[in-house]
Coordinates of C-alpha atoms and ligand atoms in Angstrom, one line a residue:
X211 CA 25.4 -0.2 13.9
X212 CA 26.3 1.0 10.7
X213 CA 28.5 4.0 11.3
X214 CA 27.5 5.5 8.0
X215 CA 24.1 4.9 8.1
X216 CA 23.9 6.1 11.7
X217 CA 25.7 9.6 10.2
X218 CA 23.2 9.8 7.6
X219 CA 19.8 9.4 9.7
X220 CA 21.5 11.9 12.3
X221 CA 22.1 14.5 9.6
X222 CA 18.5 13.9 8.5
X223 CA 17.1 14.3 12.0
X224 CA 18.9 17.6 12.2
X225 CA 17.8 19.0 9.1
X226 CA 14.0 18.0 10.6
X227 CA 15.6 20.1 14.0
X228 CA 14.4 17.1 16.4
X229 CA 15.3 17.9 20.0
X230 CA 17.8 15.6 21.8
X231 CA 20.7 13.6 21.5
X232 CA 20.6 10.7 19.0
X233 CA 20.2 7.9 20.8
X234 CA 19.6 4.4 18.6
X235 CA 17.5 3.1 15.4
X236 CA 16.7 0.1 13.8
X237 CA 15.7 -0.7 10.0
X238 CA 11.8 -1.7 10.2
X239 CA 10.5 -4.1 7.6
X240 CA 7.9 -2.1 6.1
X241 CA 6.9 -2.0 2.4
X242 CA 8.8 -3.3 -0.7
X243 CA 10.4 0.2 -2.7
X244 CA 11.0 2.6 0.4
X245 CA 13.2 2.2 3.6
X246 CA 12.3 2.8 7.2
X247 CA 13.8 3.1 10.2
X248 CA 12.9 3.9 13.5
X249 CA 14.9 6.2 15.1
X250 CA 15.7 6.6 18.9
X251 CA 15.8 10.2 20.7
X252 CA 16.2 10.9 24.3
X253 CA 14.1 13.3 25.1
X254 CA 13.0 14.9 29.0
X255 CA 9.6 15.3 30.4
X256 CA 8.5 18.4 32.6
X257 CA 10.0 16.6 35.8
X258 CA 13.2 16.9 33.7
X259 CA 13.0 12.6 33.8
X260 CA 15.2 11.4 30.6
X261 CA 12.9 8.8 28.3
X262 CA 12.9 7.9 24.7
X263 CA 11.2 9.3 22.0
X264 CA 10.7 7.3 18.7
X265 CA 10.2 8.7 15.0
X266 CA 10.1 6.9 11.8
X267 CA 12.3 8.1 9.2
X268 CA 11.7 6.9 5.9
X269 CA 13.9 6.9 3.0
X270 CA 11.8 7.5 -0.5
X271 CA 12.5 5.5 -3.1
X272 CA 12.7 8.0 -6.0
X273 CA 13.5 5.0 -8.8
X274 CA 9.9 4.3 -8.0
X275 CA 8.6 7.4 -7.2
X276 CA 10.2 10.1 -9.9
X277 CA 8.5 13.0 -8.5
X278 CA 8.8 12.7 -4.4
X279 CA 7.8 16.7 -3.7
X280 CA 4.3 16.0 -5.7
X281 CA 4.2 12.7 -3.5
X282 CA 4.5 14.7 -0.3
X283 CA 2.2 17.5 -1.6
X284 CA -0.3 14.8 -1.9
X285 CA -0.1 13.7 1.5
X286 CA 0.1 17.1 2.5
X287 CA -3.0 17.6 1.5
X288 CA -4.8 14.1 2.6
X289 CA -3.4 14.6 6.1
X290 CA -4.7 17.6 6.6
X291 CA -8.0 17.0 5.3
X292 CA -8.9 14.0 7.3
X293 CA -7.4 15.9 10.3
X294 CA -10.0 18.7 9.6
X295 CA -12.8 16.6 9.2
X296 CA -12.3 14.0 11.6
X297 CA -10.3 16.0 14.5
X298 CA -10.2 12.9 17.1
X299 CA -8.7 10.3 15.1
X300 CA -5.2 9.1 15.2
X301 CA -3.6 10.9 12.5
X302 CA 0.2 10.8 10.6
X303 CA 2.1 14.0 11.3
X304 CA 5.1 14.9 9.1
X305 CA 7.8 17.3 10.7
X306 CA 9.1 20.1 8.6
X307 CA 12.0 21.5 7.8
X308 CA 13.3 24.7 7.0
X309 CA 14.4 25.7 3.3
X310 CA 14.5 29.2 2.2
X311 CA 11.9 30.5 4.8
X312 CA 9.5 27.8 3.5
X313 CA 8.4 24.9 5.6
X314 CA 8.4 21.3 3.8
X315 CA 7.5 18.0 4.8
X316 CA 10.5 15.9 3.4
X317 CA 14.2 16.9 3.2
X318 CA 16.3 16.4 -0.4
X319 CA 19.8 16.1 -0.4
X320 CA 21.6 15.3 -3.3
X321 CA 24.5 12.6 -1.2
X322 CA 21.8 11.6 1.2
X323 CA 18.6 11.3 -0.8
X324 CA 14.7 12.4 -0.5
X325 CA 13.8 11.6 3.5
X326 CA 10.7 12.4 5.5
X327 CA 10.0 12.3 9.4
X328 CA 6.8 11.1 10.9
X329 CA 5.4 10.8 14.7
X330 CA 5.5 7.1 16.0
X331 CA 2.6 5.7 17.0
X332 CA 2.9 2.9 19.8
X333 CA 1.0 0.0 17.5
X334 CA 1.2 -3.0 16.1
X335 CA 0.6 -4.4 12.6
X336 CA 0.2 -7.9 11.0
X337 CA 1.2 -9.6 7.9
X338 CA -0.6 -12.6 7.8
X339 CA -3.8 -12.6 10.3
X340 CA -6.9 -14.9 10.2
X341 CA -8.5 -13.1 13.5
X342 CA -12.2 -11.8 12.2
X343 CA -12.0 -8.8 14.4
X344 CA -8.8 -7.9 13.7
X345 CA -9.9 -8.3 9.8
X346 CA -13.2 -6.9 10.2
X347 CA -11.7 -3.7 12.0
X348 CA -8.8 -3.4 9.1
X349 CA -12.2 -3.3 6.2
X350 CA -13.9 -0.8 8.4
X351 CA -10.4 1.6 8.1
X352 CA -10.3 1.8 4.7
X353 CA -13.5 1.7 4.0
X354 CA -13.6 4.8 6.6
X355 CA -10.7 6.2 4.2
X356 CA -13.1 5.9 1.5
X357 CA -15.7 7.4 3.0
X358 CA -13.9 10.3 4.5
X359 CA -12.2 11.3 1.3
X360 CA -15.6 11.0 -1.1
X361 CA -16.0 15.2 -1.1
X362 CA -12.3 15.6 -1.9
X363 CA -11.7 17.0 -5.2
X364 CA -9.5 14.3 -6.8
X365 CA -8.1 16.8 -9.5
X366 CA -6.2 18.4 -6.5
X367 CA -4.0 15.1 -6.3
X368 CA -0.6 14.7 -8.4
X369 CA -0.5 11.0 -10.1
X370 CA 2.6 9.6 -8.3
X371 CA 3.2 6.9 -10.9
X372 CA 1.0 7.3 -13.5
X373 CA -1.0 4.2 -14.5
X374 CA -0.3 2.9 -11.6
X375 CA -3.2 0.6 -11.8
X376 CA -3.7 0.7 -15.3
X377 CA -3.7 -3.1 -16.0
X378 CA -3.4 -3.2 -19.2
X379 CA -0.3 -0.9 -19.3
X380 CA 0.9 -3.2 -16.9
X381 CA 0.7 -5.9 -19.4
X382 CA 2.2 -3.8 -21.8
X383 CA 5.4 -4.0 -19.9
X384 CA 5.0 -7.6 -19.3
X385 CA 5.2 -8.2 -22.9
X386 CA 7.9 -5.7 -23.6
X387 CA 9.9 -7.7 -20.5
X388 CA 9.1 -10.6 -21.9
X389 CA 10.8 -9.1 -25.7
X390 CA 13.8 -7.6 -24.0
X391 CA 14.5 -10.2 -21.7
X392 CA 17.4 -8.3 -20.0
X393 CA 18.0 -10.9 -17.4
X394 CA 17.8 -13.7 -19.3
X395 CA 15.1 -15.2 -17.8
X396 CA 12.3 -15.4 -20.3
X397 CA 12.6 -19.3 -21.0
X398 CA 12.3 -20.2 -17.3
X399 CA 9.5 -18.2 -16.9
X400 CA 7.5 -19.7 -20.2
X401 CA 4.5 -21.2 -18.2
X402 CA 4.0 -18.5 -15.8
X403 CA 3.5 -16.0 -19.5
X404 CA 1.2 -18.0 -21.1
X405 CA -1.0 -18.3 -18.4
X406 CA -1.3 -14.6 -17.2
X407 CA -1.5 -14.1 -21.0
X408 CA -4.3 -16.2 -21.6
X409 CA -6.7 -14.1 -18.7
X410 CA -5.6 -11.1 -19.7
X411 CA -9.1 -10.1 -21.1
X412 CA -10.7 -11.3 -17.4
X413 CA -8.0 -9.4 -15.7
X414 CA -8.9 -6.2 -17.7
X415 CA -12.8 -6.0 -17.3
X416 CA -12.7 -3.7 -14.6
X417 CA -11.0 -1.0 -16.4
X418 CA -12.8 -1.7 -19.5
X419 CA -15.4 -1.1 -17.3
X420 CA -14.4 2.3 -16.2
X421 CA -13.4 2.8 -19.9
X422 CA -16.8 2.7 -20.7
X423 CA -18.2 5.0 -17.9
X424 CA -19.4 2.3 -15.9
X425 CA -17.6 2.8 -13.0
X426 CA -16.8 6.3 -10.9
X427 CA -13.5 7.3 -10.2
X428 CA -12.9 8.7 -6.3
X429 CA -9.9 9.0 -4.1
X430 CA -8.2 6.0 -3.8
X431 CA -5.1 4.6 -1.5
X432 CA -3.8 2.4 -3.5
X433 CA -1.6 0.2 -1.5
X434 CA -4.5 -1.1 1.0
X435 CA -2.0 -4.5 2.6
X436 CA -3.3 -4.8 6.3
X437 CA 0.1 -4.3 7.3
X438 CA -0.8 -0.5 6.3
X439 CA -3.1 -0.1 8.6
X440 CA -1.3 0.7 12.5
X441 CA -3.8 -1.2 14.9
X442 CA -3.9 -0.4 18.7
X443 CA -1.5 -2.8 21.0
X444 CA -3.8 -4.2 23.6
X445 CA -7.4 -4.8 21.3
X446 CA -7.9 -5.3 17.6
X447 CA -8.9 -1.9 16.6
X448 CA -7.6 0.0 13.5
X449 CA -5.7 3.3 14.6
X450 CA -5.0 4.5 11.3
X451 CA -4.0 3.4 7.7
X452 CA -0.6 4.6 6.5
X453 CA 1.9 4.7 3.3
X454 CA -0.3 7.4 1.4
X455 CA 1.9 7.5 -1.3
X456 CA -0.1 6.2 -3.8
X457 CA -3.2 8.3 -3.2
X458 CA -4.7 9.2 -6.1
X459 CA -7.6 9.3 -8.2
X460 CA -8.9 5.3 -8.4
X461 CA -11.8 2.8 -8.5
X462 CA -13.1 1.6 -5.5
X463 CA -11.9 -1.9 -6.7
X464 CA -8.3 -1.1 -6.8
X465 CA -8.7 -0.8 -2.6
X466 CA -10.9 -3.9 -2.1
X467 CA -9.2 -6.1 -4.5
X468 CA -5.2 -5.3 -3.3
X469 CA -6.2 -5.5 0.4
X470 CA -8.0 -9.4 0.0
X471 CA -5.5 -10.0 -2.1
X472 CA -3.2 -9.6 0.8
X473 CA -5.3 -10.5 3.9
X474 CA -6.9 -13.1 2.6
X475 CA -4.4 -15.2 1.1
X476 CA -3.2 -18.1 3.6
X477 CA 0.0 -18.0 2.7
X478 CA 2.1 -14.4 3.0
X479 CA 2.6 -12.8 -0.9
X480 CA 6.3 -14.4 -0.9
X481 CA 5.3 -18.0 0.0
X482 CA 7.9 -20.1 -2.4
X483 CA 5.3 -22.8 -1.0
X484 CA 2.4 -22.6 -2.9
X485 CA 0.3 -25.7 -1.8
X486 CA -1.6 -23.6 0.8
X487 CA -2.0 -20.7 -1.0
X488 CA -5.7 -19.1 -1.7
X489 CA -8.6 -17.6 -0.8
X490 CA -10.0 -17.9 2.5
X491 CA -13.1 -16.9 2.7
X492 CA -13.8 -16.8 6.3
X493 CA -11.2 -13.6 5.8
X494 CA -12.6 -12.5 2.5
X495 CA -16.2 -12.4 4.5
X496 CA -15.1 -10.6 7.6
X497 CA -13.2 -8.0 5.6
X498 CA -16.0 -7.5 3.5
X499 CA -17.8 -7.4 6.2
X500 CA -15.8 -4.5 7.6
X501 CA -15.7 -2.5 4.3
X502 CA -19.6 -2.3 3.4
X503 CA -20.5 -1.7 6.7
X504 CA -19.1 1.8 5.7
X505 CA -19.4 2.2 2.4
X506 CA -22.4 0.1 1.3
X507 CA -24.3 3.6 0.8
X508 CA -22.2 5.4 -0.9
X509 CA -20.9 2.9 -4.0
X510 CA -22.6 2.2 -6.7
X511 CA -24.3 -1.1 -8.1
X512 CA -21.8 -1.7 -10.7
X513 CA -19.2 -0.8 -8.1
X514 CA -20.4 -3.4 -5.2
X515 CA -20.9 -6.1 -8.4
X516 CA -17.5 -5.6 -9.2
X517 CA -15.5 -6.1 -5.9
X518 CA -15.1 -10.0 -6.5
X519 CA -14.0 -9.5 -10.1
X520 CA -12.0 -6.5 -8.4
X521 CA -9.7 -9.4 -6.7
X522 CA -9.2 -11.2 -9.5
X523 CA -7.6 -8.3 -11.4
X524 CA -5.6 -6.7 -8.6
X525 CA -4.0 -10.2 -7.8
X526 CA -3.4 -11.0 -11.7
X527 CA -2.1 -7.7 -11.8
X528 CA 0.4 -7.5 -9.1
X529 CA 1.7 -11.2 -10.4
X530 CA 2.3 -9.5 -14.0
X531 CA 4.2 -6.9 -12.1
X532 CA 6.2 -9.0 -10.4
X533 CA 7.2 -10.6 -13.1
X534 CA 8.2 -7.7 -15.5
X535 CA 10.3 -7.2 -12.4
X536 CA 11.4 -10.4 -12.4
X537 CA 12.7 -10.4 -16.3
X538 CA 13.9 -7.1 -15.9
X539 CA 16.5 -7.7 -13.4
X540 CA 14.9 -6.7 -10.4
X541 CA 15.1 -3.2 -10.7
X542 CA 11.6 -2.1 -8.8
X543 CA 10.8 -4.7 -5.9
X544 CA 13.2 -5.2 -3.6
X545 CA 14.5 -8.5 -3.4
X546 CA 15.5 -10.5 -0.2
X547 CA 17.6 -13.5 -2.9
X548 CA 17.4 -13.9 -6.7
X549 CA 14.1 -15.8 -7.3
X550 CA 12.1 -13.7 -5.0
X551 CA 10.1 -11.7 -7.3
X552 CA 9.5 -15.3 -9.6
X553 CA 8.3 -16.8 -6.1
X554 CA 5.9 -13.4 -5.4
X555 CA 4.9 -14.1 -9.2
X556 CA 3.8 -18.0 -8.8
X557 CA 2.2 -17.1 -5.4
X558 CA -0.5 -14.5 -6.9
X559 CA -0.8 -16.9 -9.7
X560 CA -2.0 -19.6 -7.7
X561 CA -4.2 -16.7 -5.5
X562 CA -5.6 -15.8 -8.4
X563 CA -6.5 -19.1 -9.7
X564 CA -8.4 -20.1 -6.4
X565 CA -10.6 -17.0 -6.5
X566 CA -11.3 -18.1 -10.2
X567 CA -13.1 -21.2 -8.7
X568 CA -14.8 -19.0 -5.7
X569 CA -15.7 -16.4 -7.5
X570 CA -19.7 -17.2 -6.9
X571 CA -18.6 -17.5 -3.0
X572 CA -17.1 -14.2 -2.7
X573 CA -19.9 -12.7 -5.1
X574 CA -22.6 -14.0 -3.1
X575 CA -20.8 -13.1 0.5
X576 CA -20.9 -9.3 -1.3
X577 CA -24.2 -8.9 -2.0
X578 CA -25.2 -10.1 1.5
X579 CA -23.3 -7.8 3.3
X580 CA -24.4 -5.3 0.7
X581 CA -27.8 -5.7 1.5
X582 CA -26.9 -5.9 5.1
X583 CA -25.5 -2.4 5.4
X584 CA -27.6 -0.2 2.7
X585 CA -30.0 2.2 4.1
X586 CA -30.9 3.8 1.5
Ligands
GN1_1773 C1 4.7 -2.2 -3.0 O1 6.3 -0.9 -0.8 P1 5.0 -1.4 -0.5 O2 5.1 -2.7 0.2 O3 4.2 -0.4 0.3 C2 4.0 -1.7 -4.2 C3 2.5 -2.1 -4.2 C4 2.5 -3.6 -4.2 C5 3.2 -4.1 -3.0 C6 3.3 -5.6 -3.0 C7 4.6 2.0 -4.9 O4 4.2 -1.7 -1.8 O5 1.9 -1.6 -5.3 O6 1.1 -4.1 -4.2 O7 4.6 -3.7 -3.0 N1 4.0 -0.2 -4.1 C8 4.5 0.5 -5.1 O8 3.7 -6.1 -1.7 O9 4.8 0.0 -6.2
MG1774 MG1 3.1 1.2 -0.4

């Protein structure tokens, strides 16, 4: 192992006063802009029998997020609310530290950086999955979410990056990517422009929509990729969705459009091959499925006739961030070899294009299950 990196994630497990000798951790592959690691303890029961005890340590990525402390006050706040309310189900705890007699849920050091400590819970997660229960289950989680958090007052929440789903600011920075063109890449990426260019409009509708008071805002996550949701090891059950640092205030189509756009896609986000990529919409159904089954009462009309034009724009949107990324230099997404965020770009292209021509599919699979689930 790294000797340095080992130093560091011990030094950070002291600050968070975690009992027993350091034993072993591994990086885990979780989320593009902040690092994780699970980190090994040995630790005794009450027979005084020596066993491992796992955390997850996660390094915050403060190019992304400028204001970690508001971040963490955020989740401060989530946490313990949906602990409160729902006192049985699996929940994240953050350990503390100690800093001039106040307790605080993340550590800052100016060599080692912005760290937080959470409990490990024995799961598993998936990146690509086409099982309907497992699918169904992950739409029922953050539709729970949803629900859950509906009385929360969403002034009470800091906006972690602001406009985060603000589309059109997002194109904004396309163009201005696009002028700049600090890597040099602008002419390669000519076809890729004009397209998203030309459905900007489309991709915009839904916040036109809210512009116009159409649409409510509530408590969104944010980030809703199955792999944020923990599911239990032996039966496909949701545990518990993670990576709340992008709660905030939201439309209810920011969560249903980024988490089909993920699930449902056939290939992973990445694929450089896209000849498979697109909508499937035995996924699309089952997650939807999931979804309205808890929230079907709660949204409004406009709301459940928007969550097919929903995907559209999260989809378009993440490909235009991508590729501000992409003719920037990389500087957001981390990148596994140069033409990664151009491949992540062309794949949520072709997504997006494929739910063009299934629009009517998904719109009609919506109002089914809507009509399915309402009681009211
Ligand atoms: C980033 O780091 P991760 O994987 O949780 C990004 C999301 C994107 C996603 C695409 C704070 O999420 O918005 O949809 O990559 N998070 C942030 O994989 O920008
Ligand atoms: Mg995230």
């Amino acid at each position: 192992m790294d000797t340095n990196l080992a130093h560091t994630l011990q030094r950070v497990g002291r600050a968070f006063r975690l009992p027993g000798p350091f034993f072993s951790s591994e990086e885990i592959n979780r989320g593009n802009i902040n690092t994780t690691y699970r980190v090994n303890y040995i630790s005794e029961n009450e027979e005084g029998v020596a066993y491992i005890k796992p955390y997850l340590f996660q390094k915050v990525n403060t190019y992304a997020f400028r204001h970690p402390t508001e971040l963490m006050d955020n989740i401060d706040k989530i946490t313990e609310y949906i602990r409160t309310r729902c006192p049985d189900r699996t929940t994240l705890h953050f350990h503390h530290v100690e800093r001039d007699g106040r307790r605080l849920s993340y550590f800052d050091d100016p060599t080692l950086g912005f760290w937080r400590v959470v409990n490990y819970v024995p799961s598993v997660t998936y990146d690509v999955c086409d099982d309907p229960a497992v699918i169904r289950s992950a739409g029922e989680a953050f539709g729970d979410f949803q629900t859950i958090l509906k009385d929360f007052d969403p002034s009470l929440l800091h906006e972690t990056i602001p406009g985060f789903h603000d589309t059109r600011r997002r194109y904004e920075a396309l163009r201005q990517a696009a002028k700049e063109d600090k890597a040099g890449r602008a002419a390669e990426v000519r076809e890729e422009l004009d397209y998203l260019f030309s459905i900007e409009d489309e991709a915009c509708r839904l916040l036109d929509l809210y512009e116009e008071g159409k649409l409510p805002l509530r408590v969104t996550h944010n980030d809703t990729k199955i792999n944020n949701v923990l599911f239990d090891e032996h039966e496909p059950r949701a545990l518990v969705v993670i990576d709340l640092d992008t709660v905030m205030p939201g439309l209810v189509g920011n969560d249903f459009g980024d988490a089909i756009r993920f699930a449902a896609n056939f290939t992973e986000e990445d694929s450089p091959d896209i000849s498979h990529t697109g909508l499937d919409l035995n996924v699309f159904w089952a997650f939807t499925e999931g979804f309205l089954s808890r929230t079907a009462d709660t949204l409004t009309p406009t709301e459940i006739d928007t969550l097919g034009l929903s995907c559209f724009a999260l989809t378009v949107e993440l490909a235009v961030r991508f590729l501000a990324d992409y003719l920037a230099g990389d500087p957001y997404f981390k990148i596994k070899y140069p033409s990664h965020n151009f491949d992540r770009t062309r794949c949520q292209i072709a997504l997006s294009r494929d739910m063009q021509n299934k629009r009517d599919a998904m719109d009609s699979i919506v109002r089914a299950c809507a009509a399915k689930y309402r009681r009211g």
